[in-house]
Structure formats: C-alpha cells, structure tokens
C-alpha cells in the first residue's frame, strides 16, 4: 500500500539499486555541495556569530570532509607541522609540566619509571612525553595518534636535541637508545613505537595485551566520539596494578563559545545532528564528569577525578579539587550561567547537578586492580 501511494519513490529505489553509478553521482553532488559551503566559509562566517544553525552547518561540512576521507587531519591541524625554533622553550616547558603531572597523579616518582612500559594516546605533534619516560628508564614507550604521523622535521630534531642537552649522562644513554636524531629522526623499535592514523581498539595485538604499566593522554579522550570501547581497550593493555591518567577538556573547543554563545550551548544540540558535527573530526564528545565516574565503576577500577577548571574561567583552579567548594571554587556567577541555560539543555545534561555542570576540565585517574587480569 505504501509503494502504491508513492510509485515515484519506489521507482527511485529501484534505479538506485540497479544503477550504483547514480548513487555515486548523487553522493558526489552532495559532497560538492558540502565543499562549496566549506570553501565559502569566510563569506558567511560573520553570520555564524549570530546564528546557531550556521555554526552547526559549518561543523557538519568540515566533519563530512573527514568522514568521507577527503581530509585526514584534525580540524585546525596540518598533517606536516613546521614551527619556528623560537617556540622550543615554551614547548619544552609544556612537555615537562605535563610529564610532571602524569607522575604526580599516578603516584610515580621519576625513578619509578625504570623498567616500565608506557603508552601515550594522541601525542599530537611531539613525542616529548614518551621520551621523558624513556630518559627516566622506561623499558618501552609508545605513541598512538589517529590524526598525526610522527613528525621528523627540523623543528622536532632541534626540540629533542634541546631536550637531550638538559639530561644527565644516564638519562642521555636511555634517550639515545630510544630515538636517533641524525641523519634522520627515527625510533628504535626495540624501545619505542609510534602508530598513526589508527584507532586504539584496532591496535591491541600490535601493542601487546597486558603489556603496559601506564597509559596517559592530554586532551584526547574528549575527541573520541564513543570512548567506552577505548577505555576497555586500555583495560586490555594494562597490566594488573597498572594506571591510566587522562587530562580531559570538557569544553566545546570554541565551536559555539568563540562566537559569543553560552559556554554550554553545545549541550543543547540534538544527538542526531551533533554526531554529524564531531565524529570524524575529533571535536568534543560531550561526555562530562558523570560519564567518567560511571565508566571507572563499570570497569571495577579505583578512580580519582580532579576538577581543574570551572565554567567561565580561562585559568586553572589554584589546586585541583576532588570535590569543588561552593563559594570558593565557583561562585554565584557560575551558578547563574548554569541556571540561564539549564532549561535548554538536552535532558541528560539538564538532570546533572550544578557541581557537575560547572566542571570544565579534569584529570581522570584509574587504577587496575592487582588481581584483575583484564577489563570486565
């Protein structure tokens, strides 16, 4: 009866079934339309500052280019990276700070890294953190990045050369066995590996189940649309007693907020369209602090979560907090911001407490039980 009422629709389905070229043609036309939208972005960009749906459309277009394989890099990042050497001091400080935080939250001292195996997820354009672990005696270090290949240009040779200069003789020996800087930057596969344009879930056998003592990341987990399988994959990779430490940014990466929209505006977009905005491009997955509590509990891990930034603030809290203190760590101003947008939030976010919605960045620490052979 349905087909009798809509014969034209039925005929179109038959044509598509028997003529795949027609389907491909329509797909190409659609992609061309997306490309035109993206190419003309500077023309209508000013409107995006005033219209939520322009922001949504631009992100759908950019994500579609990656979804269909026309672009492989993450939004805002090139495949080959070249930076001025003047940035080396700042980059070295960033690497050292992040490394120090991983040690602090894991409870490791630098000497505790000796003989350990460490994996960094999404190292981005430098492998400085794995090299710091290697210099402190880690027996094997690895990096895995979905978007960025191992960078070996002049900036990175100079960066790692400067890093090496600050090491002790013992650390230099460990560093030198891990990476060669001349005549071309390369890793020694006996002590290090780098996997690019691969998902963690598809790399378990290559990395070795049950072979890592620590897995770390910095602003990466929020870029994985469905991070739950990734957490269970980490569970497979961790040895009993192993630990994961993830710094997580819970903000919108400026998708809406840079145009003057509310900082939580991205939590108002329906799931069916939000997925088309972010899944292929590594933008925020909208898992908030409550998700990390739940995933840690489901895995049976001992977890610690530290809030490091709150709504409306561009700077970190003076000290990370496991429990935020009203009136001290956040104020009535932040609560008013939440009250303003709460009626428009998707239901699952609308149900969250003010204390959960106010957290904008955090550190997630999860320890695998000593008697647990693999993730549940």
Short mmCIF file of C-alpha atoms in Angstrom, two decimals:
data_model
loop_
_atom_site.label_atom_id
_atom_site.label_comp_id
_atom_site.label_asym_id
_atom_site.label_seq_id
_atom_site.Cartn_x
_atom_site.Cartn_y
_atom_site.Cartn_z
CA UNK A 1 0.00 0.00 0.00
CA UNK A 2 2.88 2.33 0.82
CA UNK A 3 4.54 1.72 -2.55
CA UNK A 4 1.22 2.12 -4.37
CA UNK A 5 0.77 5.54 -2.81
CA UNK A 6 4.32 6.61 -3.66
CA UNK A 7 5.24 4.95 -7.00
CA UNK A 8 7.87 7.59 -7.81
CA UNK A 9 9.70 6.78 -4.57
CA UNK A 10 9.64 3.08 -5.40
CA UNK A 11 10.96 3.73 -8.91
CA UNK A 12 13.80 5.81 -7.46
CA UNK A 13 14.77 2.99 -5.08
CA UNK A 14 14.87 0.53 -8.00
CA UNK A 15 17.05 2.90 -10.03
CA UNK A 16 19.48 3.26 -7.15
CA UNK A 17 19.59 -0.50 -6.65
CA UNK A 18 20.32 -1.31 -10.30
CA UNK A 19 22.42 1.74 -11.04
CA UNK A 20 25.12 2.27 -8.41
CA UNK A 21 26.60 4.98 -10.63
CA UNK A 22 23.51 7.07 -9.96
CA UNK A 23 24.06 6.67 -6.21
CA UNK A 24 27.71 7.65 -6.57
CA UNK A 25 26.73 10.64 -8.69
CA UNK A 26 24.33 11.85 -6.03
CA UNK A 27 26.94 11.32 -3.35
CA UNK A 28 29.47 13.35 -5.32
CA UNK A 29 26.94 16.12 -5.86
CA UNK A 30 26.28 16.16 -2.13
CA UNK A 31 29.99 16.25 -1.36
CA UNK A 32 30.49 19.03 -3.90
CA UNK A 33 27.75 21.00 -2.17
CA UNK A 34 29.49 20.49 1.16
CA UNK A 35 32.80 21.55 -0.37
CA UNK A 36 31.20 24.73 -1.73
CA UNK A 37 29.84 25.53 1.71
CA UNK A 38 33.22 24.98 3.32
CA UNK A 39 35.06 26.91 0.61
CA UNK A 40 32.72 29.86 1.02
CA UNK A 41 33.00 29.79 4.79
CA UNK A 42 34.76 33.20 5.01
CA UNK A 43 31.81 34.73 3.16
CA UNK A 44 29.17 33.64 5.63
CA UNK A 45 31.36 33.29 8.70
CA UNK A 46 30.14 36.64 10.13
CA UNK A 47 26.61 35.24 10.18
CA UNK A 48 27.81 32.29 12.26
CA UNK A 49 28.49 34.70 15.08
CA UNK A 50 24.79 35.40 15.31
CA UNK A 51 23.12 32.18 14.18
CA UNK A 52 23.42 28.84 15.93
CA UNK A 53 22.47 26.90 12.80
CA UNK A 54 25.26 28.44 10.76
CA UNK A 55 27.70 27.17 13.37
CA UNK A 56 26.13 23.72 13.17
CA UNK A 57 26.19 23.71 9.34
CA UNK A 58 29.85 24.70 9.17
CA UNK A 59 30.85 21.93 11.55
CA UNK A 60 28.76 19.35 9.69
CA UNK A 61 30.52 20.38 6.46
CA UNK A 62 34.01 20.19 7.93
CA UNK A 63 33.27 16.89 9.63
CA UNK A 64 31.84 15.44 6.39
CA UNK A 65 35.12 16.09 4.57
CA UNK A 66 36.85 13.87 7.12
CA UNK A 67 34.02 11.34 7.29
CA UNK A 68 34.28 10.68 3.54
CA UNK A 69 38.07 10.62 3.51
CA UNK A 70 38.78 13.88 1.67
CA UNK A 71 40.73 15.19 4.65
CA UNK A 72 42.56 13.08 7.24
CA UNK A 73 43.88 15.72 9.63
CA UNK A 74 42.05 17.02 12.66
CA UNK A 75 40.34 20.38 12.34
CA UNK A 76 42.90 23.14 12.90
CA UNK A 77 45.93 20.90 12.44
CA UNK A 78 48.06 20.12 9.37
CA UNK A 79 49.49 16.71 8.54
CA UNK A 80 53.04 18.08 8.32
CA UNK A 81 53.89 20.60 11.01
CA UNK A 82 56.59 23.25 10.87
CA UNK A 83 57.17 25.65 13.74
CA UNK A 84 59.78 28.35 14.41
CA UNK A 85 62.58 27.36 16.76
CA UNK A 86 61.63 30.30 18.96
CA UNK A 87 58.78 28.10 20.24
CA UNK A 88 61.14 25.42 21.56
CA UNK A 89 61.47 26.80 25.14
CA UNK A 90 57.68 27.03 25.56
CA UNK A 91 57.17 23.57 24.08
CA UNK A 92 59.83 22.07 26.34
CA UNK A 93 58.19 23.62 29.40
CA UNK A 94 54.81 22.26 28.34
CA UNK A 95 56.25 18.75 27.90
CA UNK A 96 57.97 18.89 31.29
CA UNK A 97 54.83 20.20 33.01
CA UNK A 98 52.60 17.50 31.52
CA UNK A 99 55.14 14.80 32.33
CA UNK A 100 55.32 16.06 35.91
CA UNK A 101 51.54 15.93 36.19
CA UNK A 102 51.43 12.33 34.94
CA UNK A 103 53.97 11.36 37.60
CA UNK A 104 52.10 13.30 40.29
CA UNK A 105 48.65 11.87 39.60
CA UNK A 106 49.93 8.32 39.09
CA UNK A 107 51.95 8.43 42.30
CA UNK A 108 55.13 7.58 40.43
CA UNK A 109 58.49 9.18 41.08
CA UNK A 110 60.88 9.59 38.11
CA UNK A 111 62.82 6.56 39.33
CA UNK A 112 59.60 4.53 39.36
CA UNK A 113 59.53 4.71 35.55
CA UNK A 114 62.59 2.46 35.34
CA UNK A 115 61.72 -0.82 33.62
CA UNK A 116 58.11 0.24 32.99
CA UNK A 117 56.19 0.32 29.71
CA UNK A 118 54.20 3.48 28.91
CA UNK A 119 51.71 4.36 26.17
CA UNK A 120 50.61 7.90 25.30
CA UNK A 121 47.36 8.32 23.39
CA UNK A 122 47.20 11.22 20.95
CA UNK A 123 50.69 12.66 21.47
CA UNK A 124 49.98 15.15 18.69
CA UNK A 125 52.89 16.83 17.05
CA UNK A 126 55.56 15.89 19.63
CA UNK A 127 56.58 12.66 21.36
CA UNK A 128 58.25 14.58 24.15
CA UNK A 129 56.34 12.88 26.97
CA UNK A 130 57.23 9.31 25.90
CA UNK A 131 60.85 10.44 25.54
CA UNK A 132 60.79 11.82 29.10
CA UNK A 133 59.60 8.44 30.35
CA UNK A 134 62.30 6.76 28.25
CA UNK A 135 65.01 9.03 29.64
CA UNK A 136 63.94 8.05 33.17
CA UNK A 137 64.44 4.39 32.31
CA UNK A 138 61.14 3.15 30.87
CA UNK A 139 61.88 -0.09 29.06
CA UNK A 140 59.43 0.68 26.23
CA UNK A 141 57.37 3.72 25.22
CA UNK A 142 54.67 4.05 22.58
CA UNK A 143 52.55 6.74 20.98
CA UNK A 144 49.30 6.29 19.08
CA UNK A 145 47.63 9.13 17.20
CA UNK A 146 44.55 8.99 14.99
CA UNK A 147 45.37 12.17 13.09
CA UNK A 148 49.10 12.95 13.20
CA UNK A 149 52.05 10.96 11.90
CA UNK A 150 55.44 11.02 13.63
CA UNK A 151 56.89 14.45 12.90
CA UNK A 152 60.56 14.44 11.86
CA UNK A 153 61.14 17.96 10.50
CA UNK A 154 63.90 20.36 11.57
CA UNK A 155 61.86 21.85 14.43
CA UNK A 156 61.44 18.45 16.06
CA UNK A 157 65.09 17.48 15.66
CA UNK A 158 66.01 20.78 17.31
CA UNK A 159 63.37 20.28 20.04
CA UNK A 160 64.58 16.82 21.00
CA UNK A 161 68.21 17.93 20.76
CA UNK A 162 67.49 20.69 23.27
CA UNK A 163 65.61 18.21 25.46
CA UNK A 164 68.60 15.86 25.43
CA UNK A 165 71.01 18.64 26.46
CA UNK A 166 69.21 19.02 29.80
CA UNK A 167 69.53 15.33 30.71
CA UNK A 168 72.07 13.61 32.92
CA UNK A 169 74.56 11.23 31.30
CA UNK A 170 72.48 8.24 32.43
CA UNK A 171 69.33 9.79 31.00
CA UNK A 172 71.12 10.62 27.75
CA UNK A 173 72.11 6.99 27.32
CA UNK A 174 68.49 5.89 27.77
CA UNK A 175 67.33 8.66 25.44
CA UNK A 176 69.85 7.69 22.75
CA UNK A 177 68.80 4.05 22.74
CA UNK A 178 65.19 5.15 22.18
CA UNK A 179 65.49 7.73 19.40
CA UNK A 180 68.01 8.63 16.72
CA UNK A 181 68.08 12.28 15.65
CA UNK A 182 70.62 12.05 12.84
CA UNK A 183 70.87 11.57 9.91
CA UNK A 184 67.06 11.38 10.19
CA UNK A 185 64.78 11.24 13.20
CA UNK A 186 63.73 7.64 13.85
CA UNK A 187 62.67 5.42 16.76
CA UNK A 188 64.44 2.24 17.82
CA UNK A 189 61.66 -0.41 17.55
CA UNK A 190 63.20 -2.36 20.43
CA UNK A 191 62.44 0.51 22.81
CA UNK A 192 59.74 2.62 21.16
CA UNK A 193 56.96 2.62 18.58
CA UNK A 194 54.60 5.16 17.05
CA UNK A 195 51.29 4.20 15.42
CA UNK A 196 49.47 6.80 13.35
CA UNK A 197 46.04 7.01 11.72
CA UNK A 198 44.84 4.02 13.74
CA UNK A 199 42.29 3.54 16.48
CA UNK A 200 43.41 2.08 19.80
CA UNK A 201 40.74 -0.61 19.57
CA UNK A 202 42.31 -1.87 16.33
CA UNK A 203 45.86 -1.84 17.70
CA UNK A 204 45.63 -4.20 20.68
CA UNK A 205 47.57 -7.06 19.15
CA UNK A 206 50.26 -4.77 17.78
CA UNK A 207 50.76 -3.07 21.13
CA UNK A 208 50.51 -6.28 23.15
CA UNK A 209 47.65 -7.07 25.57
CA UNK A 210 48.63 -6.85 29.22
CA UNK A 211 51.95 -5.19 28.42
CA UNK A 212 51.72 -1.60 29.72
CA UNK A 213 52.13 -0.19 33.19
CA UNK A 214 50.76 3.27 32.41
CA UNK A 215 48.57 4.83 29.70
CA UNK A 216 48.32 8.62 29.52
CA UNK A 217 46.73 11.32 27.40
CA UNK A 218 46.35 15.09 27.34
CA UNK A 219 43.06 16.49 25.91
CA UNK A 220 42.47 13.39 23.79
CA UNK A 221 39.70 11.26 25.33
CA UNK A 222 37.12 14.01 24.73
CA UNK A 223 37.91 13.81 21.00
CA UNK A 224 36.80 10.17 20.70
CA UNK A 225 33.09 10.10 19.87
CA UNK A 226 32.46 6.86 21.76
CA UNK A 227 35.26 6.50 24.31
CA UNK A 228 33.85 3.48 26.15
CA UNK A 229 35.47 0.85 23.87
CA UNK A 230 38.72 2.80 24.19
CA UNK A 231 38.61 2.55 27.97
CA UNK A 232 38.04 -1.21 27.76
CA UNK A 233 40.87 -1.47 25.24
CA UNK A 234 43.11 0.28 27.74
CA UNK A 235 41.96 -2.26 30.30
CA UNK A 236 43.17 -5.00 27.98
CA UNK A 237 46.55 -3.30 27.52
CA UNK A 238 47.20 -2.52 31.18
CA UNK A 239 48.96 -4.99 33.41
CA UNK A 240 47.34 -5.75 36.79
CA UNK A 241 48.12 -2.80 39.01
CA UNK A 242 48.60 -0.53 36.00
CA UNK A 243 47.25 3.01 35.90
CA UNK A 244 45.75 5.37 33.35
CA UNK A 245 45.98 9.15 33.70
CA UNK A 246 43.93 11.32 31.35
CA UNK A 247 43.71 15.10 31.28
CA UNK A 248 40.27 15.85 29.83
CA UNK A 249 38.90 19.11 28.43
CA UNK A 250 35.11 19.22 28.84
CA UNK A 251 34.58 22.48 26.94
CA UNK A 252 33.25 22.97 23.41
CA UNK A 253 36.64 23.73 21.77
CA UNK A 254 35.16 27.09 20.84
CA UNK A 255 32.58 25.65 18.43
CA UNK A 256 29.93 27.96 19.83
CA UNK A 257 31.62 29.88 22.62
CA UNK A 258 34.08 31.66 20.31
CA UNK A 259 31.09 33.28 18.60
CA UNK A 260 29.70 34.58 21.87
CA UNK A 261 27.28 31.75 22.58
CA UNK A 262 26.90 30.30 26.07
CA UNK A 263 29.78 28.02 27.07
CA UNK A 264 27.31 25.12 27.39
CA UNK A 265 25.44 25.82 24.15
CA UNK A 266 26.89 22.67 22.56
CA UNK A 267 24.95 20.63 25.13
CA UNK A 268 21.69 21.84 23.58
CA UNK A 269 22.26 20.34 20.10
CA UNK A 270 20.26 17.13 19.39
CA UNK A 271 22.37 13.97 19.30
CA UNK A 272 21.47 13.03 15.72
CA UNK A 273 22.98 16.20 14.32
CA UNK A 274 25.76 16.67 16.87
CA UNK A 275 27.23 13.34 15.81
CA UNK A 276 27.50 14.67 12.24
CA UNK A 277 29.35 17.70 13.59
CA UNK A 278 32.11 15.93 15.51
CA UNK A 279 32.52 12.21 14.92
CA UNK A 280 35.04 12.36 12.10
CA UNK A 281 36.89 15.49 13.11
CA UNK A 282 37.89 14.84 16.71
CA UNK A 283 35.79 17.51 18.38
CA UNK A 284 34.22 17.20 21.87
CA UNK A 285 32.14 14.08 22.52
CA UNK A 286 30.11 15.78 25.30
CA UNK A 287 30.94 13.15 27.92
CA UNK A 288 31.01 15.11 31.16
CA UNK A 289 32.37 14.26 34.58
CA UNK A 290 29.49 11.91 35.42
CA UNK A 291 30.47 9.65 32.50
CA UNK A 292 33.98 9.14 33.86
CA UNK A 293 32.65 8.17 37.26
CA UNK A 294 30.41 5.59 35.63
CA UNK A 295 32.99 4.06 33.29
CA UNK A 296 35.51 3.69 36.11
CA UNK A 297 32.92 1.99 38.30
CA UNK A 298 31.82 -0.36 35.50
CA UNK A 299 35.40 -1.43 34.89
CA UNK A 300 35.91 -2.07 38.59
CA UNK A 301 38.84 0.33 38.80
CA UNK A 302 39.88 2.51 41.69
CA UNK A 303 39.29 6.01 40.33
CA UNK A 304 40.14 9.55 41.30
CA UNK A 305 38.75 12.58 39.47
CA UNK A 306 40.18 16.05 39.94
CA UNK A 307 38.42 19.19 38.67
CA UNK A 308 40.98 21.61 37.24
CA UNK A 309 38.87 24.35 35.60
CA UNK A 310 35.38 25.72 36.16
CA UNK A 311 32.75 27.35 33.97
CA UNK A 312 33.52 30.90 32.90
CA UNK A 313 37.21 30.75 33.81
CA UNK A 314 40.11 30.53 31.37
CA UNK A 315 42.62 29.69 34.08
CA UNK A 316 43.01 26.52 36.12
CA UNK A 317 41.98 26.31 39.73
CA UNK A 318 44.83 27.13 42.14
CA UNK A 319 44.69 23.47 43.17
CA UNK A 320 42.90 20.54 41.51
CA UNK A 321 39.87 19.51 43.56
CA UNK A 322 38.23 16.12 44.02
CA UNK A 323 35.24 17.99 45.41
CA UNK A 324 34.52 21.59 44.45
CA UNK A 325 33.63 24.01 47.24
CA UNK A 326 30.68 26.34 46.57
CA UNK A 327 31.56 29.95 47.13
CA UNK A 328 35.28 29.18 46.97
CA UNK A 329 35.99 27.21 43.80
CA UNK A 330 32.93 28.56 41.99
CA UNK A 331 30.59 31.45 42.68
CA UNK A 332 27.01 32.59 42.23
CA UNK A 333 28.04 33.95 38.82
CA UNK A 334 28.76 30.44 37.55
CA UNK A 335 25.51 29.15 39.05
CA UNK A 336 23.59 31.90 37.26
CA UNK A 337 25.20 30.88 33.97
CA UNK A 338 24.02 27.31 34.51
CA UNK A 339 20.51 28.38 35.54
CA UNK A 340 20.25 30.51 32.42
CA UNK A 341 20.83 27.63 30.01
CA UNK A 342 19.59 24.63 32.00
CA UNK A 343 16.02 24.70 30.52
CA UNK A 344 17.51 24.36 27.00
CA UNK A 345 19.99 21.56 27.76
CA UNK A 346 19.36 18.04 26.50
CA UNK A 347 17.56 16.04 29.16
CA UNK A 348 20.57 14.04 30.34
CA UNK A 349 22.53 17.24 30.96
CA UNK A 350 19.55 19.04 32.44
CA UNK A 351 19.44 16.35 35.14
CA UNK A 352 23.06 16.91 36.21
CA UNK A 353 23.90 18.84 39.35
CA UNK A 354 25.36 22.33 39.28
CA UNK A 355 28.59 20.87 40.69
CA UNK A 356 28.90 18.55 37.67
CA UNK A 357 28.00 21.15 35.04
CA UNK A 358 30.43 23.70 36.43
CA UNK A 359 33.46 21.44 35.82
CA UNK A 360 35.15 22.37 32.52
CA UNK A 361 38.34 20.34 32.69
CA UNK A 362 39.52 17.45 34.83
CA UNK A 363 42.08 14.74 35.41
CA UNK A 364 40.84 11.14 35.40
CA UNK A 365 42.98 8.57 37.21
CA UNK A 366 42.01 4.89 37.14
CA UNK A 367 43.99 2.02 38.65
CA UNK A 368 43.52 -1.54 37.53
CA UNK A 369 43.15 -3.97 40.44
CA UNK A 370 46.19 -6.14 41.04
CA UNK A 371 44.05 -9.28 40.86
CA UNK A 372 42.23 -8.26 37.66
CA UNK A 373 43.71 -9.92 34.58
CA UNK A 374 41.70 -7.94 32.01
CA UNK A 375 38.94 -5.37 31.74
CA UNK A 376 35.48 -6.65 32.57
#
